[in-house]
Short mmCIF file of C-alpha atoms and ligand atoms in Angstrom, two decimals:
data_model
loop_
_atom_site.label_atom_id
_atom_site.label_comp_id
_atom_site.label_asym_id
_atom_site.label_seq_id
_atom_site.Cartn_x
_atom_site.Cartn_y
_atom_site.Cartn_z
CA UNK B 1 -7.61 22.17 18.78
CA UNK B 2 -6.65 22.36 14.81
CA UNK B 3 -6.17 18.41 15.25
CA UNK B 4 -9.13 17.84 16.90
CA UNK B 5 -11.34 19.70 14.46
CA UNK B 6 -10.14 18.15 11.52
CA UNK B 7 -10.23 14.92 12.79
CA UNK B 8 -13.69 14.98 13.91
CA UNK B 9 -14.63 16.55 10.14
CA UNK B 10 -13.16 13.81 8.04
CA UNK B 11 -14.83 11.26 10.13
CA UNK B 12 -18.39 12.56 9.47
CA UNK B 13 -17.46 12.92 5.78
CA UNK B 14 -16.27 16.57 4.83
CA UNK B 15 -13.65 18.26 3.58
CA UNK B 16 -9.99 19.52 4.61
CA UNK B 17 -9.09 23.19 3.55
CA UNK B 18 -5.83 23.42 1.77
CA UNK B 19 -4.04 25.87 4.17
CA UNK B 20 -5.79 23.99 7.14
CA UNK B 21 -3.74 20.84 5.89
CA UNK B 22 -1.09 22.51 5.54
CA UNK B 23 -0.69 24.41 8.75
CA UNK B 24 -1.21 20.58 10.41
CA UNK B 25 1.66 19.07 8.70
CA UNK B 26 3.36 22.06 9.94
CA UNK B 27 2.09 21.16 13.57
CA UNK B 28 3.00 17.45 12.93
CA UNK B 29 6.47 18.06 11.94
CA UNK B 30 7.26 20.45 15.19
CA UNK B 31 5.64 17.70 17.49
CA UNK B 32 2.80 20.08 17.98
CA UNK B 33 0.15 17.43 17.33
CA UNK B 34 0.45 13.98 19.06
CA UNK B 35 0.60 10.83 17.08
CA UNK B 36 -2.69 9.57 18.56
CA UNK B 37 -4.05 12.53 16.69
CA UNK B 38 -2.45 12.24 13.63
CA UNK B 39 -3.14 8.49 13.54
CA UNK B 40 -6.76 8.54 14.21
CA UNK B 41 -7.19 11.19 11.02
CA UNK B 42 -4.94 8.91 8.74
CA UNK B 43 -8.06 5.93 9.77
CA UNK B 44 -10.51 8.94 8.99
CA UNK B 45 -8.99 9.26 5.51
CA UNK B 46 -8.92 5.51 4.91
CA UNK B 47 -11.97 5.43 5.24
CA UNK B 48 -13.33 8.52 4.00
CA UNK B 49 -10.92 9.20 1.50
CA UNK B 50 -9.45 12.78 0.35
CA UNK B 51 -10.40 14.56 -3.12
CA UNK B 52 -8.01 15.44 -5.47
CA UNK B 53 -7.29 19.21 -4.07
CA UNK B 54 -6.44 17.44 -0.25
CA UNK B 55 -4.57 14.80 -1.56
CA UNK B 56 -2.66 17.55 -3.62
CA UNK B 57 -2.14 20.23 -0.22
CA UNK B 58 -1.32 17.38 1.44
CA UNK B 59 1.47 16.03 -0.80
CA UNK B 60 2.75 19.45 -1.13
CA UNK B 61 2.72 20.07 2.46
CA UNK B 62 4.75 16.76 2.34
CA UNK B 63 7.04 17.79 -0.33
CA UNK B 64 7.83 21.44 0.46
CA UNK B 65 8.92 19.81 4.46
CA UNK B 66 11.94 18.86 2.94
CA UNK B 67 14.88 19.36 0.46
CA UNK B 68 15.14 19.00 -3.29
CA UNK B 69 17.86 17.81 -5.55
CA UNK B 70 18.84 20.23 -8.04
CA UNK B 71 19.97 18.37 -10.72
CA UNK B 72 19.44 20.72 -14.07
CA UNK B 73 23.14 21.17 -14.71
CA UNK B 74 23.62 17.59 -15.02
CA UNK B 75 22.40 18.10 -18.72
CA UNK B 76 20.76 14.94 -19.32
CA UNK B 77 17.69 13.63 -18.50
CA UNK B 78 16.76 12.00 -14.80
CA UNK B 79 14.42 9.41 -14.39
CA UNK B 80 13.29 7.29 -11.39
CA UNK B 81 10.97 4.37 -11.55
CA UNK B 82 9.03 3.57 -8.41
CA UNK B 83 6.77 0.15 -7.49
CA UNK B 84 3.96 0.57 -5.02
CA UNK B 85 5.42 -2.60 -3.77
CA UNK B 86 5.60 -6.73 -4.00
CA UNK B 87 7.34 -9.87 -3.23
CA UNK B 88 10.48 -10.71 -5.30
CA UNK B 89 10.25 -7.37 -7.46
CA UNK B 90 14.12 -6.77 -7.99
CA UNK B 91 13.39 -4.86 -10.91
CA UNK B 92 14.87 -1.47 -9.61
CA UNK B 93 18.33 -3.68 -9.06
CA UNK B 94 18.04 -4.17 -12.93
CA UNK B 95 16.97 -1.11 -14.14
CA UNK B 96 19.15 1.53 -12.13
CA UNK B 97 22.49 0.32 -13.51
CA UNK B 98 20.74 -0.80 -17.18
CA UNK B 99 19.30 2.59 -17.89
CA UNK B 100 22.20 4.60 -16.45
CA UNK B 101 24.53 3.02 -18.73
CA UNK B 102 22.53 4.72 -21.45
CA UNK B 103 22.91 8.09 -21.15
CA UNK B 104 19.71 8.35 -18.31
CA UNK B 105 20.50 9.71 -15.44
CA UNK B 106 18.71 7.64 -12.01
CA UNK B 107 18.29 9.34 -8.91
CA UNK B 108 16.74 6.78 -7.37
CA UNK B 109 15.36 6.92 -4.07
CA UNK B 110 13.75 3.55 -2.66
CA UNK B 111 12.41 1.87 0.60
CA UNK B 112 12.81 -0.79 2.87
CA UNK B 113 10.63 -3.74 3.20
CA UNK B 114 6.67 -3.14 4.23
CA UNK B 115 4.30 -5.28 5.52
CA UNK B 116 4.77 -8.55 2.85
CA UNK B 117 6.50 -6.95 0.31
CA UNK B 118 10.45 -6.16 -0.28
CA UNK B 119 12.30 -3.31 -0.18
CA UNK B 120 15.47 -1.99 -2.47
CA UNK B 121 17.08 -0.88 0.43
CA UNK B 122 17.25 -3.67 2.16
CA UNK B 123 18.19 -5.85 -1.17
CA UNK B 124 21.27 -3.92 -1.63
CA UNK B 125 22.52 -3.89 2.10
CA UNK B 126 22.79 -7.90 1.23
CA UNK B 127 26.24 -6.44 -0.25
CA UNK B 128 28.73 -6.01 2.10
CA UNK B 129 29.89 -2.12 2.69
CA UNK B 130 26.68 -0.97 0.71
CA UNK B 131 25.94 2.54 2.10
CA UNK B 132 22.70 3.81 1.34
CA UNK B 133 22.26 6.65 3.37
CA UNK B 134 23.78 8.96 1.23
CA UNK B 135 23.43 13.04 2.01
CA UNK B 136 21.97 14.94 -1.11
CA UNK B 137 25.22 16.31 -1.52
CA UNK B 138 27.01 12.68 -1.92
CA UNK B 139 24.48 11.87 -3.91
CA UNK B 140 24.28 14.65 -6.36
CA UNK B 141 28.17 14.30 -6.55
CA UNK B 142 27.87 10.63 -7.52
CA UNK B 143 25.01 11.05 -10.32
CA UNK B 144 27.42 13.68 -11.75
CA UNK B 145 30.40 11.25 -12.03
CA UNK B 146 28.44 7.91 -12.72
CA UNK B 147 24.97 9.01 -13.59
CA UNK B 148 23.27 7.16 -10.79
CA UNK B 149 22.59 7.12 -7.09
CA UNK B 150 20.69 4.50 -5.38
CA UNK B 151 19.67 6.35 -1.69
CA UNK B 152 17.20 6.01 1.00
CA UNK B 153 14.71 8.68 1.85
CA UNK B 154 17.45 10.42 3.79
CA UNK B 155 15.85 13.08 6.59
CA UNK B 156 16.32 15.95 3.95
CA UNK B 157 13.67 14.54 1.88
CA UNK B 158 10.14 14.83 2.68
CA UNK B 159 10.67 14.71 6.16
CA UNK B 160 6.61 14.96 7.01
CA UNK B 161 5.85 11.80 4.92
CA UNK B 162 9.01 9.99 6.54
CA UNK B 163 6.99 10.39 9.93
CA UNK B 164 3.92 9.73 8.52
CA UNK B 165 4.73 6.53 7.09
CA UNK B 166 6.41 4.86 10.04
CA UNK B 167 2.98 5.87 11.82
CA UNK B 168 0.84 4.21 8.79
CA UNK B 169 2.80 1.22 8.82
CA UNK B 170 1.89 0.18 12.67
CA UNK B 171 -1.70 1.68 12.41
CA UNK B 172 -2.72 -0.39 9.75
CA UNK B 173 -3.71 3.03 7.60
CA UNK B 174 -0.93 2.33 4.58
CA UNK B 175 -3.62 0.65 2.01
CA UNK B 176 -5.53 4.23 1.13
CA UNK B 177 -5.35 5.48 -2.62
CA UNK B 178 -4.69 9.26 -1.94
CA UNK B 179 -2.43 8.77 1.00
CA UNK B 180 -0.21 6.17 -1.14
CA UNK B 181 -0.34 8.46 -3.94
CA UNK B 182 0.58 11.99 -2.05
CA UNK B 183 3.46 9.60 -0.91
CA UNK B 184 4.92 8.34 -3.43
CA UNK B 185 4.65 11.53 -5.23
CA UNK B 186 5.91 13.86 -2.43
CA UNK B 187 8.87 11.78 -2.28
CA UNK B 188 9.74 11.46 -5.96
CA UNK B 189 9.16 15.24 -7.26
CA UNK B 190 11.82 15.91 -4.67
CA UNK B 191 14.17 14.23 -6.80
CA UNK B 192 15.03 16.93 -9.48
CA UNK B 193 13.58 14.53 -12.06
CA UNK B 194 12.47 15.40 -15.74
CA UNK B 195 10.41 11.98 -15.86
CA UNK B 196 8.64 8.94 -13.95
CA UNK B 197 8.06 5.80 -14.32
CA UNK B 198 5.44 4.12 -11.76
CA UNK B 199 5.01 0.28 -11.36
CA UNK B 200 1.54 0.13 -9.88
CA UNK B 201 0.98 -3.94 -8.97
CA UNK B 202 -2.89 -5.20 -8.79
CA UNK B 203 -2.99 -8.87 -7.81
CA UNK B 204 -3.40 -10.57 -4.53
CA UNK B 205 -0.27 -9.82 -3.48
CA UNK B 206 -0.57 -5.97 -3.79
CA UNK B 207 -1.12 -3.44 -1.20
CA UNK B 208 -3.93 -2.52 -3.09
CA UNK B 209 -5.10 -6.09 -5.31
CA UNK B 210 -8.21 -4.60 -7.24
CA UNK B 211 -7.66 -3.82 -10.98
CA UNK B 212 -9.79 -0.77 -10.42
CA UNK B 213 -8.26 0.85 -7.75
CA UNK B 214 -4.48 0.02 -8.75
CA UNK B 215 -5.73 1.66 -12.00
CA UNK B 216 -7.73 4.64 -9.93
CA UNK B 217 -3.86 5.37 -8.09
CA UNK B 218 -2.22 4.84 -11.18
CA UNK B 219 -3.79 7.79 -12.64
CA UNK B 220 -3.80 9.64 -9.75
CA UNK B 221 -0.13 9.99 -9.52
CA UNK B 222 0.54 10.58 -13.33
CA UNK B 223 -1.58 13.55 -12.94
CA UNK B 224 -0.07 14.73 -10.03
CA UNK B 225 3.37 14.03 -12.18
CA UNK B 226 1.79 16.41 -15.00
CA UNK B 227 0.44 19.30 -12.54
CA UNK B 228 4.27 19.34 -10.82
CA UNK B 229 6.19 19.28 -15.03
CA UNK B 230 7.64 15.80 -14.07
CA UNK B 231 5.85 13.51 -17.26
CA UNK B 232 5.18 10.60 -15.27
CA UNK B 233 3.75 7.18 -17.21
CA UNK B 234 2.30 4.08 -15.14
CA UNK B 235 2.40 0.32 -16.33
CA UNK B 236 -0.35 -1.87 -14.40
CA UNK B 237 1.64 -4.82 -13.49
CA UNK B 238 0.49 -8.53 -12.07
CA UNK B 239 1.45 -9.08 -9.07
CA UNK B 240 -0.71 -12.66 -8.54
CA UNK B 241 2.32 -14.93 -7.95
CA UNK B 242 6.19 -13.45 -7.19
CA UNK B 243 8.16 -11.97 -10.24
CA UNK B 244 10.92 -13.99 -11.06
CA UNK B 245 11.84 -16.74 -9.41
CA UNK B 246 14.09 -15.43 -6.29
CA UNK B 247 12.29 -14.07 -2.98
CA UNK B 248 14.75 -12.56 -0.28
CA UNK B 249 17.32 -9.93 0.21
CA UNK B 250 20.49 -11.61 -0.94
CA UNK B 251 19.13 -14.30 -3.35
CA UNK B 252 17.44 -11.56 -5.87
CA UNK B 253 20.42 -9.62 -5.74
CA UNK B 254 21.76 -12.90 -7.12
CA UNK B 255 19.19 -13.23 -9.87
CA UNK B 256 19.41 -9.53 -10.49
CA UNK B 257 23.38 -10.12 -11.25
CA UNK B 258 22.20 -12.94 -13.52
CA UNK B 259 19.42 -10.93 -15.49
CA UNK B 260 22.57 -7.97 -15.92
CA UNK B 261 24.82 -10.80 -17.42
CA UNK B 262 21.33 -11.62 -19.99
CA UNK B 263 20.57 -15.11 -17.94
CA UNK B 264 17.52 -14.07 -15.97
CA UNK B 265 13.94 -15.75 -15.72
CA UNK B 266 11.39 -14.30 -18.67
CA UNK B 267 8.88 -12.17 -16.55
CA UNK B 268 11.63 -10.43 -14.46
CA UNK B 269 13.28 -9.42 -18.10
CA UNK B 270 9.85 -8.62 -19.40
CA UNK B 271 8.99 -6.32 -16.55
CA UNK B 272 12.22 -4.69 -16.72
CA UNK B 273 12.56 -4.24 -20.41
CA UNK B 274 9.10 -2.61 -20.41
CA UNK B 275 9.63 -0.22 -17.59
CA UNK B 276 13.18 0.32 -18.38
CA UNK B 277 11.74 1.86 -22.37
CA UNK B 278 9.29 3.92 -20.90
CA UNK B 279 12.44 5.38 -18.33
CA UNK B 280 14.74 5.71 -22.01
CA UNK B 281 12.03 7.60 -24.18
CA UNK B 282 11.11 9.78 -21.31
CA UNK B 283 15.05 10.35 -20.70
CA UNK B 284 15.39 11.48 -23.93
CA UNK B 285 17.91 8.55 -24.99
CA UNK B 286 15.52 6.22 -27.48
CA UNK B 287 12.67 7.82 -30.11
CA UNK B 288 9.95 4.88 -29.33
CA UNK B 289 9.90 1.53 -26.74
CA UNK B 290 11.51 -0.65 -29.92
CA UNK B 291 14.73 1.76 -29.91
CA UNK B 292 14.74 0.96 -26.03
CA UNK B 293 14.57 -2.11 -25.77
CA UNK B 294 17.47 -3.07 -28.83
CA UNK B 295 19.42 -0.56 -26.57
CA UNK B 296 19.00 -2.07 -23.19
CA UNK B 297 19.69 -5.59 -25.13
CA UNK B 298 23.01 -4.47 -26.48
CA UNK B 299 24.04 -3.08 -23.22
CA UNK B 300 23.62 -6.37 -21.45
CA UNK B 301 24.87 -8.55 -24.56
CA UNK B 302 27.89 -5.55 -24.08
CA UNK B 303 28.44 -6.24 -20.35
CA UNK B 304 28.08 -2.54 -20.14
CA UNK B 305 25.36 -2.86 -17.81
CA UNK B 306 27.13 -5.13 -15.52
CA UNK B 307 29.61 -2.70 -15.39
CA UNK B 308 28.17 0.28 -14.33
CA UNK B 309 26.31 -2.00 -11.31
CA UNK B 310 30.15 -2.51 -10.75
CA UNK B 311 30.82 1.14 -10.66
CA UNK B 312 27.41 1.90 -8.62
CA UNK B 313 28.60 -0.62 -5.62
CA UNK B 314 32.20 0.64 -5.85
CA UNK B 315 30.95 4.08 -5.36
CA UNK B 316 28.93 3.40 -2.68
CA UNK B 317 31.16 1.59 -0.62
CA UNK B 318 30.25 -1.95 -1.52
CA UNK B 319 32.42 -5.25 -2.72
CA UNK B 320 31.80 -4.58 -6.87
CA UNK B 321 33.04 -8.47 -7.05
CA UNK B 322 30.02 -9.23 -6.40
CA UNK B 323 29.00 -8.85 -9.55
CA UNK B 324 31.38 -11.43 -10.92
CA UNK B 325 30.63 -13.73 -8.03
CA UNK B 326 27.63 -13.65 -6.32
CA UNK B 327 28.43 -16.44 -4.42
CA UNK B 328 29.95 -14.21 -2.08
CA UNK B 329 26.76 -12.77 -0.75
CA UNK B 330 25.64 -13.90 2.96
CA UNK B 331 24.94 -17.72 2.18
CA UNK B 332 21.74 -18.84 4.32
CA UNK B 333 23.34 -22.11 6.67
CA UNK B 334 20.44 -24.58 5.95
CA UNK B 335 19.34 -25.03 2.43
CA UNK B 336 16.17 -27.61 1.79
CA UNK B 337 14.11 -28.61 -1.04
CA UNK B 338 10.39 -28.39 -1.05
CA UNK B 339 8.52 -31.05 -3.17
CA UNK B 340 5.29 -31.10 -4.51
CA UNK B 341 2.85 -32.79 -2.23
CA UNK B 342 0.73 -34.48 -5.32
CA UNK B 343 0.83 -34.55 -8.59
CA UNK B 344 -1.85 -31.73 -11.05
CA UNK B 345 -1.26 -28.39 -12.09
CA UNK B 346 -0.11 -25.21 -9.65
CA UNK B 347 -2.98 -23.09 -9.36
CA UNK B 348 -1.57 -20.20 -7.06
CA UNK B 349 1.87 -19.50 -5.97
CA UNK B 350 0.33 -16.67 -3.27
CA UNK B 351 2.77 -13.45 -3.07
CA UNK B 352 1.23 -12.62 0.43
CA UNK B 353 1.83 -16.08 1.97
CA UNK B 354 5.73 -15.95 0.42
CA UNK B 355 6.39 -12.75 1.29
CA UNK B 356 5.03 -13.21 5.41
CA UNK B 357 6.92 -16.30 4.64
CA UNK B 358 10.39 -14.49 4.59
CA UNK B 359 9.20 -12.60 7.37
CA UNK B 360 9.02 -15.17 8.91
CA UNK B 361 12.14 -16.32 8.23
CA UNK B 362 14.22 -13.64 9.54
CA UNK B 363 14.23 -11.75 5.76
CA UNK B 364 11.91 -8.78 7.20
CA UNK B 365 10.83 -7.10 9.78
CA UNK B 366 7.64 -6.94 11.79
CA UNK B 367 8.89 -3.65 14.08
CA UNK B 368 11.17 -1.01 12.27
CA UNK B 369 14.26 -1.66 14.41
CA UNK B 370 14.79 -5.60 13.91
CA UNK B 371 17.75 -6.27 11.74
CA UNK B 372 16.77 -8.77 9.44
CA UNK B 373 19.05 -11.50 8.03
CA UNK B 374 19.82 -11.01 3.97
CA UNK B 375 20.26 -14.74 3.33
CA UNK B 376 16.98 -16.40 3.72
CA UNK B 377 14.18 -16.80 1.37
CA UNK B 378 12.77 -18.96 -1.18
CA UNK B 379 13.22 -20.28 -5.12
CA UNK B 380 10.46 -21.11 -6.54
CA UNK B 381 10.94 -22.91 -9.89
CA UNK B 382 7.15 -23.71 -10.36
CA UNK B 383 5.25 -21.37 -12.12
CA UNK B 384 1.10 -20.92 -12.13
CA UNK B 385 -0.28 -23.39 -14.97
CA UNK B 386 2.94 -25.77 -14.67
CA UNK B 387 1.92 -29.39 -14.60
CA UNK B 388 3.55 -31.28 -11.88
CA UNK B 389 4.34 -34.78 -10.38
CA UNK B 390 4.06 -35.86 -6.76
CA UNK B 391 7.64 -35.86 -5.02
CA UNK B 392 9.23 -33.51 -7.58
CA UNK B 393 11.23 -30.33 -6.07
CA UNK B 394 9.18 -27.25 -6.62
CA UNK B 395 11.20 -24.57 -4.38
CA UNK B 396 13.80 -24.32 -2.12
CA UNK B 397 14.11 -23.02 1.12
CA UNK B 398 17.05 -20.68 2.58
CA UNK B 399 17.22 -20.56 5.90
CA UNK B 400 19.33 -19.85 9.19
CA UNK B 401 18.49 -22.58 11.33
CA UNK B 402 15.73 -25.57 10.86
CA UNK B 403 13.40 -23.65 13.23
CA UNK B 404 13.11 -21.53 10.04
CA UNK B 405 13.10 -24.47 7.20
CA UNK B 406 9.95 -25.56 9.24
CA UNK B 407 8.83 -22.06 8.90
CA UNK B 408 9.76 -21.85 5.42
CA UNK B 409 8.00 -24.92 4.58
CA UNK B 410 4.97 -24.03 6.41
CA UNK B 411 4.89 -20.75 4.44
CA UNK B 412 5.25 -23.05 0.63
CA UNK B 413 2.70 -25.38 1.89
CA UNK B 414 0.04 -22.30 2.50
CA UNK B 415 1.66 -20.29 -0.95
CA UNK B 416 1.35 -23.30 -3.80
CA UNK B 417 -1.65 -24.41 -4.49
CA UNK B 418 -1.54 -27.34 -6.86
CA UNK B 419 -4.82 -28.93 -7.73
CA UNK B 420 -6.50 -30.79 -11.08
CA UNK B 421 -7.82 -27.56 -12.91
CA UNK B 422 -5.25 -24.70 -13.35
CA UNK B 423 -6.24 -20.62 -12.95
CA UNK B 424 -5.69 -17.89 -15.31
CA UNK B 425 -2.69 -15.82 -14.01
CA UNK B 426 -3.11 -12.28 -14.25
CA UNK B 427 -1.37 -11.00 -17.77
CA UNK B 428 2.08 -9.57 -16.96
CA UNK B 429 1.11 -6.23 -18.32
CA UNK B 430 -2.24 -4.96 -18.47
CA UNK B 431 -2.56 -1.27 -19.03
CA UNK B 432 -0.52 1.53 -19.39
CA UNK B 433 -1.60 5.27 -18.22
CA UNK B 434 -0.57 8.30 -19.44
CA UNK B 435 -1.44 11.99 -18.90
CA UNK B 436 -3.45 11.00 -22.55
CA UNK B 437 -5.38 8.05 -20.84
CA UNK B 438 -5.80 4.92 -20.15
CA UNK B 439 -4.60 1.72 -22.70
CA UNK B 440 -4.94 -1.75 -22.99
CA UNK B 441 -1.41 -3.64 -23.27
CA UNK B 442 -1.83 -7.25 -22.20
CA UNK B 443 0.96 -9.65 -22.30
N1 LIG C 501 5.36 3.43 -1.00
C1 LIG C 501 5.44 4.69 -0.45
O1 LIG C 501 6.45 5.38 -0.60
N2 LIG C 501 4.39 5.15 0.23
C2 LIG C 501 3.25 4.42 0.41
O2 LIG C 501 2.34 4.92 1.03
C3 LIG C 501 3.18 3.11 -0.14
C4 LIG C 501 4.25 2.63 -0.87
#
């Protein structure tokens, strides 16, 4: 009857009490109330949204489901940095190992692929032996000997949201600002952390592409961070075309390992750099972004970052030669150039299309048992506002059989648009929010 209630409520516009919220995802979590239920008041919130006190009982109804890490003896500072999601982000693979080998310790918890967009999860299963389904206890023991753990939302954590989630994704009720947010957030202030940094994407290829409402969830969670003591700082990123220039499992490890060794594309090492300060200064291990950033420089200069990516697979069960070669990462069996259709300058290169594209391919999944193939995916050299010529190769397609080149193909065709008058690509960086506000940061 609680179900009903509710549901019928938030569809004619009220509001949810804080203990009545609470005593559902109670209900939820014991299999009192059906899915049906559940589902039908997740479409009632989409579309009639939750204030800040339901959002808030309902992350904490979220959060206090499950387990935290206890990490306070570790006696540095923990940070985790989070994306709401997008095609060819590999910027956690970066970061985790880069800011660990400063002094930072990274808990970092991540997901698998949804809807379009990647997932870290999945990226690093492209290693052979990768286990990421560490217990909290394996993983606490690990950030205590290396300083970083790189885990899946294991059953202990947030166990409500887990369920939740699986239910948003095939209801078509993920793209709602207080349900992403309570989240996100009830899964990261599980994590024992003393700061966080958020990647909120805006862009096309976003779950939620308006500048105003990536902005709106931006500073939604950074003041959840602030009510729960974790400092939490957002960067609004673009996410208008891919970052980088890899899109698939396997082949952004690759041009992870290659950013590590200081040889990755610009955007991917701007991204990183910037996120990776704000995870330094709120670890405690730089005074401002410029100390940051000359520290994350010398470590990769160093090899010291490749090295503790070395130590992270070896701890976690996976081949750390990888690192050193690459090349022995699941190799897709057909390999095919794509080539620009007519000369004039790329207007789009579409996240959306390239990431259904890999889907497509075999790269991710469209039901949350498939098993998805790490070797498939695109390159994409061409960037928005690069002039060029009929006939001259603008990506390449990886693929397991020509079934899927066609399909790959298809998906570049629909992805890059190249026409006579350029468009303005979103800036990389647009604004950065803190508990303090809202800035300006474009690059
Ligand atoms: N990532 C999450 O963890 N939850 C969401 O709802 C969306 C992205």
């Amino acid at each position: 009857m609680l179900a009903y209630r509710l549901i019928e409520r938030k569809r004619d516009g009220g509001v949810l009490a804080r203990h009545e919220i609470r005593e559902l995802a109670a209900a939820y979590e014991r299999g009192d109330v059906a899915d049906y239920q559940m589902a039908a008041l997740l479409m009632a919130i989409v579309l009639r949204g939750l204030d800040r006190e339901e959002t808030i009982a309902l992350m904490e109804s979220m959060l206090e489901s499950g387990a935290r890490l206890d990490l306070s003896d570790l006696g540095v500072g923990r940070v985790d940095k989070h994306s709401t999601g997008g095609v060819g982000d590999k910027v956690s693979l970066v970061l985790a190992p880069l800011v660990s080998s400063l002094g930072v310790a990274v808990p970092m918890m991540s997901g698998r692929g949804l809807a379009h967009t990647g997932g870290t999860l999945d990226k690093l299963e492209s290693i052979a032996g990768f286990r990421t389904e560490l217990t909290l206890a394996e993983a606490r023991s690990q950030l205590g000997r290396i300083g970083c753990a790189l885990i899946g939302q294991s059953r202990e954590i947030a166990p409500v949201d887990r369920k939740l989630y699986a239910l948003r994704d095939a209801t078509a009720t993920v793209e709602s600002i207080p349900l992403i947010a309570a989240s996100i957030m009830s899964k990261k202030l599980a994590e024992g952390l003393t700061g966080l940094v958020l990647d909120v994407k805006r862009g096309s290829g976003a779950f939620l592409p308006d500048t105003a409402r990536a902005l709106e969830l931006a500073e939604l969670m950074v003041s959840i961070g602030k009510t729960h003591g974790v400092p939490t700082v957002a960067l609004l990123t673009a996410m208008d075309r891919p970052l980088g220039r890899a899109c698939g499992n396997a082949l952004e490890v690759e041009e992870a390992i290659h950013t590590l060794h200081g040889e990755g594309p610009p955007d991917l090492i701007q991204v990183s750099y910037a996120l990776g300060a704000e995870m330094l200064v709120l670890g405690g291990a730089a005074s401002d972004a410029d100390a940051a950033r000359r520290m994350m420089e010398v470590a990769i200069s160093s090899g010291r970052a490749a090295e503790q990516f070395r130590r992270i697979i070896e701890e976690q069960g996976g081949n750390p030669t990888v690192v050193d070669d690459p090349s022995i990462l699941p190799q897709a069996r057909e390999v095919e150039l794509y080539t620009a259709p007519r000369s004039g300058i790329v207007a789009q290169v579409e996240p959306r299309a390239i990431g259904r594209g890999i889907v497509a391919l075999g790269g991710g999944r469209t039901r949350m048992d498939d098993r998805i193939d790490h070797s498939v995916g695109f390159v994409i050299s061409a960037r928005p506002g690069d002039y060029v010529t009929a006939g001259e190769p603008v990506a390449t397609v990886f693929a397991r059989d020509m079934a899927g080149v066609a399909a790959g193909m298809a998906a570049l065709s629909e992805a890059l648009v190249i026409g006579d008058e350029g468009e303005i690509p979103l800036p990389l960086l647009s604004h950065r929010v803190t508990a303090a506000g809202v800035e300006r940061i474009d690059t």
